[in-house]
Amino acid sequence: MPPSPSRIFAEIATADRPAETTVVMRRAVVLGGSIAGLMAARVLSDHAEEVLIIERDPSEADGDPRPGVPQGSQVHALLPAGQVQLERWFPGIVDEALALGAPPPPRDEGAAKIFVNGVLGLPPAPSGSGPALITTRPFLEALVRRRTLAVDTIRMVYGRADGLVFTDGRVTGARYVPDGGTEPVAEPADLVVDAMGRSSRLSDWLADNGWPRPPMQRMPIKLNYATALYKQDEKVSDAWVVVYHTMAGKGRTARIGGINSVEGDRWIMLVAGYDEDRPSRDVADFTARCREHYPPMFGDIAEHGQMIGGVVTYHQADSRRRDFHRLDRMPAGLVAAGDAVASFNPVYGQGMTSATLHASCLSAYLRSDPKLDEPARGYFDQVAVVVDAAWRISTSADIELPHVDGPYPPGYKVTKWFGDLLFRASLTDPVLSARLNRVTTMLDHPATLSHPGTLLRALRLGLFRRRSATASTDSP
Ligand SMILES: Cc1cc2nc3c(=O)[nH]c(=O)nc-3n(C[C@H](O)[C@H](O)[C@H](O)COP(=O)(O)OP(=O)(O)OC[C@H]3O[C@@H](n4cnc5c(N)ncnc54)[C@H](O)[C@@H]3O)c2cc1C
């Protein structure tokens, strides 16, 4: 019997480092030097004599937001599973981040506050992945870049990738126009990785060369983010990490907010809405939203904190996935990773963690003695397990948004019934809260929640709550 998705997921998400690795190719080329590309390059360095990363943005952007990652100024939270994978591929990286100024863990266990539908929920159970790494996105990316480029077989060049090289029906390299140049240069490769993010043009390149495009699914979420940085000040607030998530419902508008303490003694604060609910770059609008729609610490920071820079907005039209694993024809010598495969509603914080897990899929594939002159189906099958897990969590919540009308996932009604039951029970039950938390933070596959013990516990608690509600209505 083939292993279940949750078993495959557990193997991908392991913290264990491979005991031994073998070089199986001479040269790998990675297109895109952001989180997915850097992680892929690190893994490839165990299996290739040489790894070349081709990145569009020149290196001066180190540690600051850069044009190639326009979402980089927005709040970015790394989920515990992503932190496990970072430590797996870069041992000691969390300590290094702390030494470089990432905020140390708070003494108070309840310092992370999570509000759901306006109600303060249970504090998240410790994930076992060590102190939470809470930083801005450019800080984290710069750290990962430094560690990746410290591997002496990995090199980065700057320029715009503009096509693949095909020889005898397989990919044998990539072309790019060097930064400041006009003529494309061909770089030979035994394996090319597309890590060019959600706007990757790989599908066009495949189609232009007679290959089918990977089928694309989209969910039109129409998400609107606005983020600002503030100087931390304990006289203004003791906020450390605050997550605010209100689902659409009777008398409720779907809204998301967040406050993270980040490096440089700053808070990064987010307010977000959907569809027509669109925060602007106007500071007065940002402040008013913080006060009116969110718990008091948002308004306190917005009104009394010192803003650094201005309000930065970002609109994401859809969640999308490219199902490479469904292609009946694809060339050998090519894989894709990170947002180039799937990008989700960012409020669930799955993107960077998915990229680290894709790197672990690549490692598993390259350790499986693959035939590199055949399509990398073993890799894409594993990536599909990771994408399905993240997609299931994010789309099952987003399908409830009033402006979203599909696509409905298979078995939607049953999943929704169980999801609602479990979610309500998890608000007061620490055991169910911890199990659900492990899934939403991508430590476990969603299928682990269909364990009979979890179902029975949620049912019992649901029944108990209904009885208590009836008893209190009956009492004089
Ligand atoms: C508003 C917002 C908030 C988010 N918040 C979170 C969060 O809290 N937690 C989380 O985990 N994720 C979050 N994400 C998702 C996260 O940003 C992405 O999942 C992550 O950046 C994906 O990494 P990537 O390397 O696949 O792609 P990207 O980070 O998009 O990088 C693509 C890279 O490819 C390069 N590139 C593109 N085209 C070319 C070319 N032709 N030639 C050479 N190089 C090229 C670009 O310059 C860039 O460096 C958020 C996303 C958004 C939009």
XYZ file of C-alpha atoms and ligand atoms in Angstrom:
529
model
C 0.000 0.000 0.000
C 1.418 3.457 -0.851
C 2.150 5.645 2.197
C -0.637 8.023 3.233
C -0.283 11.780 2.570
C 0.151 12.418 6.309
C 2.999 9.881 6.457
C 4.689 11.431 3.400
C 4.195 14.875 4.923
C 5.734 13.767 8.244
C 8.821 12.486 6.384
C 9.180 15.751 4.441
C 8.665 17.907 7.546
C 11.204 16.027 9.682
C 13.882 17.911 11.590
C 16.442 15.131 10.957
C 19.337 15.979 8.678
C 20.206 13.451 5.949
C 22.926 11.124 7.238
C 24.753 11.013 3.935
C 24.330 12.601 0.540
C 25.739 11.803 -2.886
C 26.690 14.103 -5.735
C 24.441 13.084 -8.655
C 24.983 15.965 -11.103
C 27.602 18.407 -12.223
C 25.654 21.634 -12.306
C 22.306 22.984 -11.146
C 20.866 26.387 -12.049
C 18.277 28.062 -9.821
C 16.158 30.882 -11.285
C 15.227 33.345 -8.508
C 17.257 33.983 -5.355
C 14.539 34.529 -2.778
C 13.472 32.117 -0.029
C 12.539 29.200 -2.328
C 15.575 29.615 -4.590
C 18.024 29.955 -1.701
C 16.622 26.914 0.102
C 16.695 24.871 -3.121
C 20.304 25.939 -3.737
C 21.324 24.858 -0.235
C 19.806 21.402 -0.771
C 21.278 21.138 -4.266
C 24.760 21.842 -2.903
C 24.632 18.357 -1.336
C 24.064 16.782 -4.751
C 25.689 19.011 -7.402
C 29.335 19.930 -7.918
C 28.231 23.505 -8.601
C 25.054 25.547 -8.067
C 24.358 28.829 -9.842
C 21.556 31.148 -8.705
C 20.301 33.712 -11.225
C 18.547 36.611 -9.465
C 17.005 39.701 -11.024
C 17.575 42.096 -8.080
C 21.181 43.202 -7.553
C 22.756 42.516 -4.154
C 22.616 46.102 -2.822
C 19.116 45.244 -1.594
C 20.654 43.174 1.241
C 18.447 43.470 4.353
C 16.020 45.994 2.828
C 12.786 45.478 0.885
C 13.575 45.026 -2.811
C 11.580 45.337 -6.049
C 11.675 41.602 -6.903
C 9.828 40.810 -3.659
C 7.222 43.608 -3.530
C 5.426 41.911 -0.621
C 8.624 42.155 1.463
C 7.525 45.254 3.418
C 4.432 43.470 4.739
C 4.240 41.480 7.969
C 5.844 38.071 7.427
C 5.506 35.390 10.095
C 7.547 32.210 9.810
C 5.461 29.227 10.959
C 7.084 26.728 13.360
C 7.418 24.129 10.581
C 9.400 26.641 8.518
C 11.651 27.293 11.467
C 12.266 23.551 11.851
C 13.256 23.321 8.172
C 15.500 26.382 8.379
C 17.358 24.818 11.308
C 17.486 21.528 9.449
C 19.303 23.041 6.461
C 21.186 25.797 8.307
C 22.009 24.504 11.802
C 22.247 27.341 14.335
C 20.381 29.865 12.165
C 17.869 30.746 14.898
C 20.661 31.535 17.384
C 22.384 33.538 14.668
C 19.195 35.537 14.068
C 18.877 36.214 17.800
C 22.519 37.319 17.938
C 21.888 39.677 15.008
C 18.978 41.365 16.743
C 15.866 39.222 16.257
C 13.766 39.709 19.399
C 14.468 37.166 22.152
C 11.569 35.021 23.380
C 9.408 36.725 26.031
C 9.459 35.531 29.643
C 5.660 35.393 29.764
C 4.178 32.309 28.049
C 0.926 34.099 27.291
C 2.748 36.891 25.473
C 1.399 35.734 22.106
C -2.228 36.802 21.951
C -4.578 35.333 19.384
C -8.013 36.866 18.910
C -10.560 34.904 16.914
C -13.827 36.627 16.036
C -12.980 39.241 18.634
C -12.430 36.745 21.473
C -8.991 36.132 23.029
C -8.241 32.422 22.495
C -5.923 29.998 24.259
C -2.209 30.826 23.899
C -0.577 28.592 21.268
C 0.952 25.416 22.731
C 4.782 25.323 22.515
C 5.660 23.867 19.117
C 8.897 22.272 20.260
C 10.785 24.144 17.538
C 12.677 26.399 19.960
C 12.278 30.136 20.441
C 9.985 31.647 17.824
C 11.861 33.506 15.096
C 10.025 36.801 14.604
C 11.611 39.206 12.156
C 10.839 41.302 9.127
C 10.942 39.538 5.810
C 14.100 41.290 4.468
C 16.013 40.439 7.669
C 15.130 36.754 7.388
C 15.868 36.603 3.677
C 19.240 38.341 4.112
C 20.158 35.808 6.803
C 19.204 32.852 4.595
C 21.086 34.426 1.669
C 24.261 34.881 3.715
C 24.150 31.280 4.911
C 23.439 29.955 1.403
C 26.196 31.955 -0.276
C 28.629 30.875 2.446
C 28.535 27.389 0.848
C 31.545 27.499 -1.439
C 29.923 25.610 -4.328
C 27.016 28.071 -4.565
C 27.334 31.274 -6.586
C 24.827 34.021 -7.408
C 24.764 36.131 -10.569
C 22.452 39.050 -11.298
C 20.235 39.318 -14.338
C 16.811 38.467 -15.742
C 16.167 34.838 -16.658
C 14.336 34.789 -19.983
C 14.074 31.193 -21.135
C 15.141 27.576 -20.964
C 17.555 25.675 -23.168
C 16.141 22.390 -24.512
C 18.222 19.591 -26.035
C 16.691 16.303 -27.218
C 13.454 16.858 -25.288
C 15.009 17.713 -21.938
C 15.992 20.945 -20.235
C 19.749 21.378 -20.424
C 20.111 24.942 -19.198
C 18.630 28.413 -18.799
C 19.185 31.748 -20.509
C 19.485 35.091 -18.757
C 20.306 38.694 -19.612
C 23.011 39.832 -17.157
C 22.319 42.967 -15.101
C 23.317 45.970 -17.253
C 23.682 43.798 -20.382
C 21.511 43.324 -23.459
C 22.496 39.914 -24.839
C 21.245 36.675 -23.237
C 23.791 34.216 -21.860
C 23.116 30.460 -21.751
C 24.013 28.593 -18.560
C 24.184 24.801 -18.919
C 22.577 22.694 -16.192
C 21.683 19.103 -15.368
C 18.737 20.470 -13.376
C 16.987 23.861 -13.549
C 14.836 25.061 -10.640
C 12.124 27.653 -11.237
C 11.924 29.745 -8.055
C 10.764 32.975 -9.727
C 7.704 33.404 -7.514
C 4.005 33.522 -8.287
C 4.452 35.508 -11.521
C 6.932 33.009 -12.960
C 6.768 32.758 -16.745
C 7.804 29.112 -16.795
C 4.381 28.003 -18.128
C 4.808 30.308 -21.157
C 8.318 29.015 -21.744
C 7.045 25.434 -21.675
C 4.174 26.258 -24.057
C 6.535 28.114 -26.431
C 8.597 24.948 -26.696
C 5.689 22.583 -27.341
C 5.095 21.373 -23.780
C 1.770 21.591 -21.930
C 1.305 24.261 -19.262
C 0.730 22.955 -15.738
C -3.005 23.256 -14.912
C -3.609 26.339 -12.741
C -6.273 26.653 -10.007
C -7.153 30.046 -8.553
C -9.317 31.211 -5.683
C -10.136 34.936 -6.034
C -9.577 36.161 -2.482
C -9.103 39.915 -3.245
C -7.004 40.558 -0.152
C -5.899 44.062 0.859
C -2.947 44.543 3.256
C -1.618 47.704 4.912
C 1.453 47.635 7.146
C 3.425 50.184 9.166
C 6.507 50.058 11.400
C 6.676 51.751 14.826
C 9.414 52.334 17.371
C 8.782 49.955 20.292
C 7.926 51.723 23.520
C 6.769 49.963 26.682
C 4.958 53.096 27.799
C 2.727 52.745 24.728
C 2.049 48.975 24.827
C 3.449 45.644 26.053
C 2.343 43.912 22.807
C 4.770 41.191 21.660
C 2.918 39.086 19.096
C -0.766 39.690 18.436
C -2.842 37.916 15.807
C -6.368 39.082 15.086
C -8.627 37.138 12.752
C -12.328 37.711 12.315
C -14.255 35.508 9.933
C -17.223 36.843 8.005
C -20.492 36.042 9.763
C -23.685 37.582 11.121
C -22.834 41.212 11.888
C -19.116 40.527 11.316
C -16.834 41.644 8.499
C -13.806 39.457 7.744
C -10.690 41.290 8.981
C -7.125 40.405 9.826
C -4.618 42.264 11.943
C -1.248 41.573 13.456
C 1.487 43.068 15.581
C 4.970 41.546 15.677
C 7.946 42.717 17.723
C 10.812 42.621 15.244
C 14.533 43.386 15.063
C 15.617 46.968 15.659
C 13.215 47.369 18.646
C 10.296 47.913 16.304
C 6.717 46.762 15.977
C 5.413 45.861 12.549
C 1.644 46.247 12.490
C -0.816 45.013 9.889
C -4.461 45.704 9.154
C -6.147 43.883 6.292
C -9.527 43.393 4.697
C -11.108 41.796 1.640
C -12.748 42.893 -1.561
C -14.041 46.472 -1.191
C -12.642 46.777 2.355
C -9.365 48.330 1.301
C -7.074 50.129 3.775
C -5.246 52.998 2.101
C -1.760 54.501 2.572
C -3.302 57.371 4.463
C -1.969 57.409 8.050
C -5.261 58.780 9.436
C -7.191 55.919 7.785
C -4.689 53.376 9.167
C -4.941 54.822 12.680
C -8.740 54.986 12.599
C -8.959 51.367 11.461
C -6.609 50.269 14.260
C -8.789 51.992 16.866
C -12.200 51.043 15.487
C -11.828 47.470 14.310
C -9.118 45.887 16.461
C -8.254 45.219 20.135
C -6.977 48.262 22.123
C -3.222 47.600 21.620
C -3.621 48.323 17.876
C -5.150 51.735 18.530
C -2.644 52.482 21.314
C 0.343 51.834 19.061
C -1.190 53.657 16.079
C -2.148 56.710 18.134
C 0.758 56.975 20.575
C 3.612 55.073 18.919
C 6.207 56.697 16.683
C 5.686 55.560 13.090
C 8.837 54.810 11.085
C 8.326 55.520 7.385
C 4.772 55.393 6.071
C 1.947 52.918 5.501
C 2.667 50.385 2.760
C -0.221 48.610 1.006
C -0.409 45.414 -1.026
C -3.232 43.762 -2.952
C -3.303 40.045 -3.719
C -6.019 39.051 -6.163
C -5.966 35.300 -5.710
C -4.505 32.183 -4.182
C -3.135 30.033 -6.980
C -1.505 26.686 -7.568
C 0.148 25.141 -10.579
C -0.389 21.395 -10.580
C 2.792 20.108 -12.222
C 2.040 16.647 -10.840
C -1.028 16.452 -13.118
C 0.965 16.985 -16.337
C 1.068 13.923 -18.525
C 4.095 15.326 -20.376
C 6.905 17.360 -18.884
C 10.582 17.661 -19.733
C 13.350 16.106 -17.672
C 15.854 18.425 -16.031
C 13.270 20.817 -14.580
C 11.576 21.399 -11.221
C 9.748 24.346 -9.626
C 9.551 25.462 -5.993
C 7.930 28.009 -3.695
C 5.348 30.471 -4.991
C 6.170 29.418 -8.554
C 4.213 26.272 -7.645
C 1.616 27.647 -5.239
C 0.919 30.891 -3.434
C -1.768 31.143 -0.802
C -3.710 33.770 1.069
C -0.833 35.224 3.138
C -2.921 35.653 6.286
C -2.214 31.991 7.090
C 1.552 32.581 6.824
C 2.182 29.430 4.755
C 4.330 30.771 1.900
C 7.882 30.797 3.226
C 7.283 27.597 5.187
C 6.011 25.881 2.026
C 9.190 26.998 0.245
C 11.349 25.376 2.944
C 9.281 22.182 2.711
C 9.677 22.130 -1.084
C 13.430 22.216 -0.519
C 13.052 19.177 1.709
C 11.028 17.464 -1.062
C 13.954 18.189 -3.405
C 16.364 16.653 -0.937
C 14.205 13.514 -0.593
C 13.980 13.261 -4.389
C 17.737 13.662 -4.924
C 18.442 11.077 -2.215
C 16.118 8.562 -3.922
C 18.652 7.746 -6.666
C 16.564 9.536 -9.334
C 17.018 9.172 -13.080
C 17.797 12.764 -14.027
C 17.149 12.080 -17.725
C 13.482 11.452 -16.858
C 10.863 13.989 -15.636
C 11.109 14.691 -11.897
C 7.714 13.142 -11.085
C 8.883 11.845 -7.708
C 9.640 15.436 -6.688
C 6.372 16.922 -7.942
C 4.325 14.159 -6.265
C 5.864 15.079 -2.899
C 5.400 18.800 -3.501
C 1.720 18.106 -4.274
C 1.315 16.658 -0.763
C 2.704 19.879 0.758
C 0.629 22.100 -1.550
C -2.567 20.113 -0.853
C -2.009 20.458 2.899
C -1.596 24.245 2.760
C -4.313 24.720 0.129
C -6.815 22.723 2.189
C -6.290 24.903 5.259
C -6.369 28.247 3.486
C -9.116 27.623 0.919
C -11.493 25.890 3.343
C -11.535 29.107 5.383
C -11.503 31.482 2.382
C -14.433 29.803 0.653
C -16.574 31.248 3.477
C -15.760 34.816 2.405
C -18.896 36.445 0.943
C -17.150 37.496 -2.297
C -15.573 34.067 -2.942
C -17.730 31.618 -4.875
C -15.367 28.734 -5.518
C -13.801 26.503 -6.461
C -15.343 24.301 -3.759
C -13.008 21.528 -2.573
C -14.172 17.914 -2.842
C -16.242 16.828 0.201
C -16.756 20.481 1.145
C -19.930 20.062 3.257
C -18.535 17.318 5.504
C -15.184 19.077 5.851
C -16.945 22.301 6.781
C -19.169 20.608 9.357
C -16.178 18.926 10.995
C -13.964 22.000 10.675
C -16.541 24.207 12.415
C -17.048 21.658 15.208
C -13.323 21.282 15.784
C -12.655 24.990 15.590
C -15.338 25.838 18.205
C -14.100 23.094 20.543
C -10.471 24.193 20.139
C -11.270 27.660 21.486
C -11.641 26.228 24.999
C -10.000 22.783 24.876
C -6.166 22.850 25.108
C -5.787 19.344 23.599
C -7.788 20.119 20.461
C -6.283 23.586 20.297
C -2.774 22.055 20.243
C -3.717 19.486 17.561
C -5.316 22.116 15.342
C -2.387 24.448 15.927
C 0.091 21.805 14.722
C -1.836 21.589 11.463
C -2.285 25.330 10.895
C 1.430 25.840 11.600
C 2.250 23.064 9.068
C 3.953 20.776 11.569
C 1.332 18.096 10.797
C -0.784 17.227 7.776
C -4.524 18.150 7.976
C -5.440 14.445 7.702
C -4.097 13.940 11.246
C -7.236 15.779 12.439
C -9.506 13.046 11.095
C -8.186 10.661 13.751
C -11.243 9.096 15.502
C -10.004 10.296 18.928
C -10.003 13.910 17.709
C -13.446 13.579 16.132
C -14.946 12.008 19.281
C -13.405 14.629 21.552
C -14.753 17.468 19.378
C -18.202 15.825 19.252
C -18.282 15.297 23.045
C -17.312 18.909 23.693
C -19.858 20.154 21.131
C -22.595 18.075 22.781
C -21.566 19.240 26.264
C -21.659 22.852 25.152
C -25.141 22.411 23.641
C -26.404 20.750 26.863
C -24.971 23.536 29.027
C -26.522 26.144 26.718
C -29.929 24.381 26.958
C -29.606 24.033 30.765
C -28.820 27.722 31.205
C -31.773 28.692 28.953
C -34.064 26.352 30.977
C -32.961 27.620 34.393
C -35.295 30.198 36.025
C 1.209 40.586 1.578
C 1.917 39.274 1.786
C 2.231 38.841 3.061
C 2.853 37.615 3.262
N 3.066 37.164 4.524
C 3.647 35.971 4.704
C 3.864 35.476 6.007
O 3.468 36.071 7.011
N 4.505 34.280 6.134
C 4.913 33.564 5.049
O 5.499 32.502 5.217
N 4.701 33.999 3.811
C 4.073 35.170 3.608
N 3.856 35.605 2.339
C 4.245 34.750 1.214
C 5.721 34.890 0.901
O 6.023 36.233 0.602
C 6.054 33.990 -0.279
O 5.449 32.740 -0.117
C 7.551 33.779 -0.438
O 8.197 34.991 -0.644
C 7.805 32.845 -1.601
O 9.168 32.818 -1.877
P 9.657 32.517 -3.357
O 11.130 32.456 -3.273
O 8.918 31.369 -3.917
O 9.173 33.769 -4.232
P 9.486 35.308 -4.071
O 9.829 35.632 -2.685
O 8.344 36.039 -4.688
O 10.798 35.544 -4.927
C 10.873 35.392 -6.319
C 12.304 35.740 -6.705
O 12.503 35.515 -8.084
C 13.172 36.632 -8.657
N 12.795 36.671 -10.066
C 11.555 36.816 -10.602
N 11.612 36.767 -11.938
C 12.914 36.590 -12.251
C 13.609 36.453 -13.484
N 12.974 36.506 -14.663
N 14.931 36.278 -13.431
C 15.617 36.215 -12.247
N 15.012 36.332 -11.065
C 13.672 36.515 -11.066
C 12.659 37.832 -7.852
O 13.496 38.942 -7.925
C 12.634 37.212 -6.448
O 13.885 37.304 -5.829
C 3.212 36.816 2.134
C 2.913 37.250 0.848
C 2.251 38.451 0.669
C 1.878 38.865 -0.718
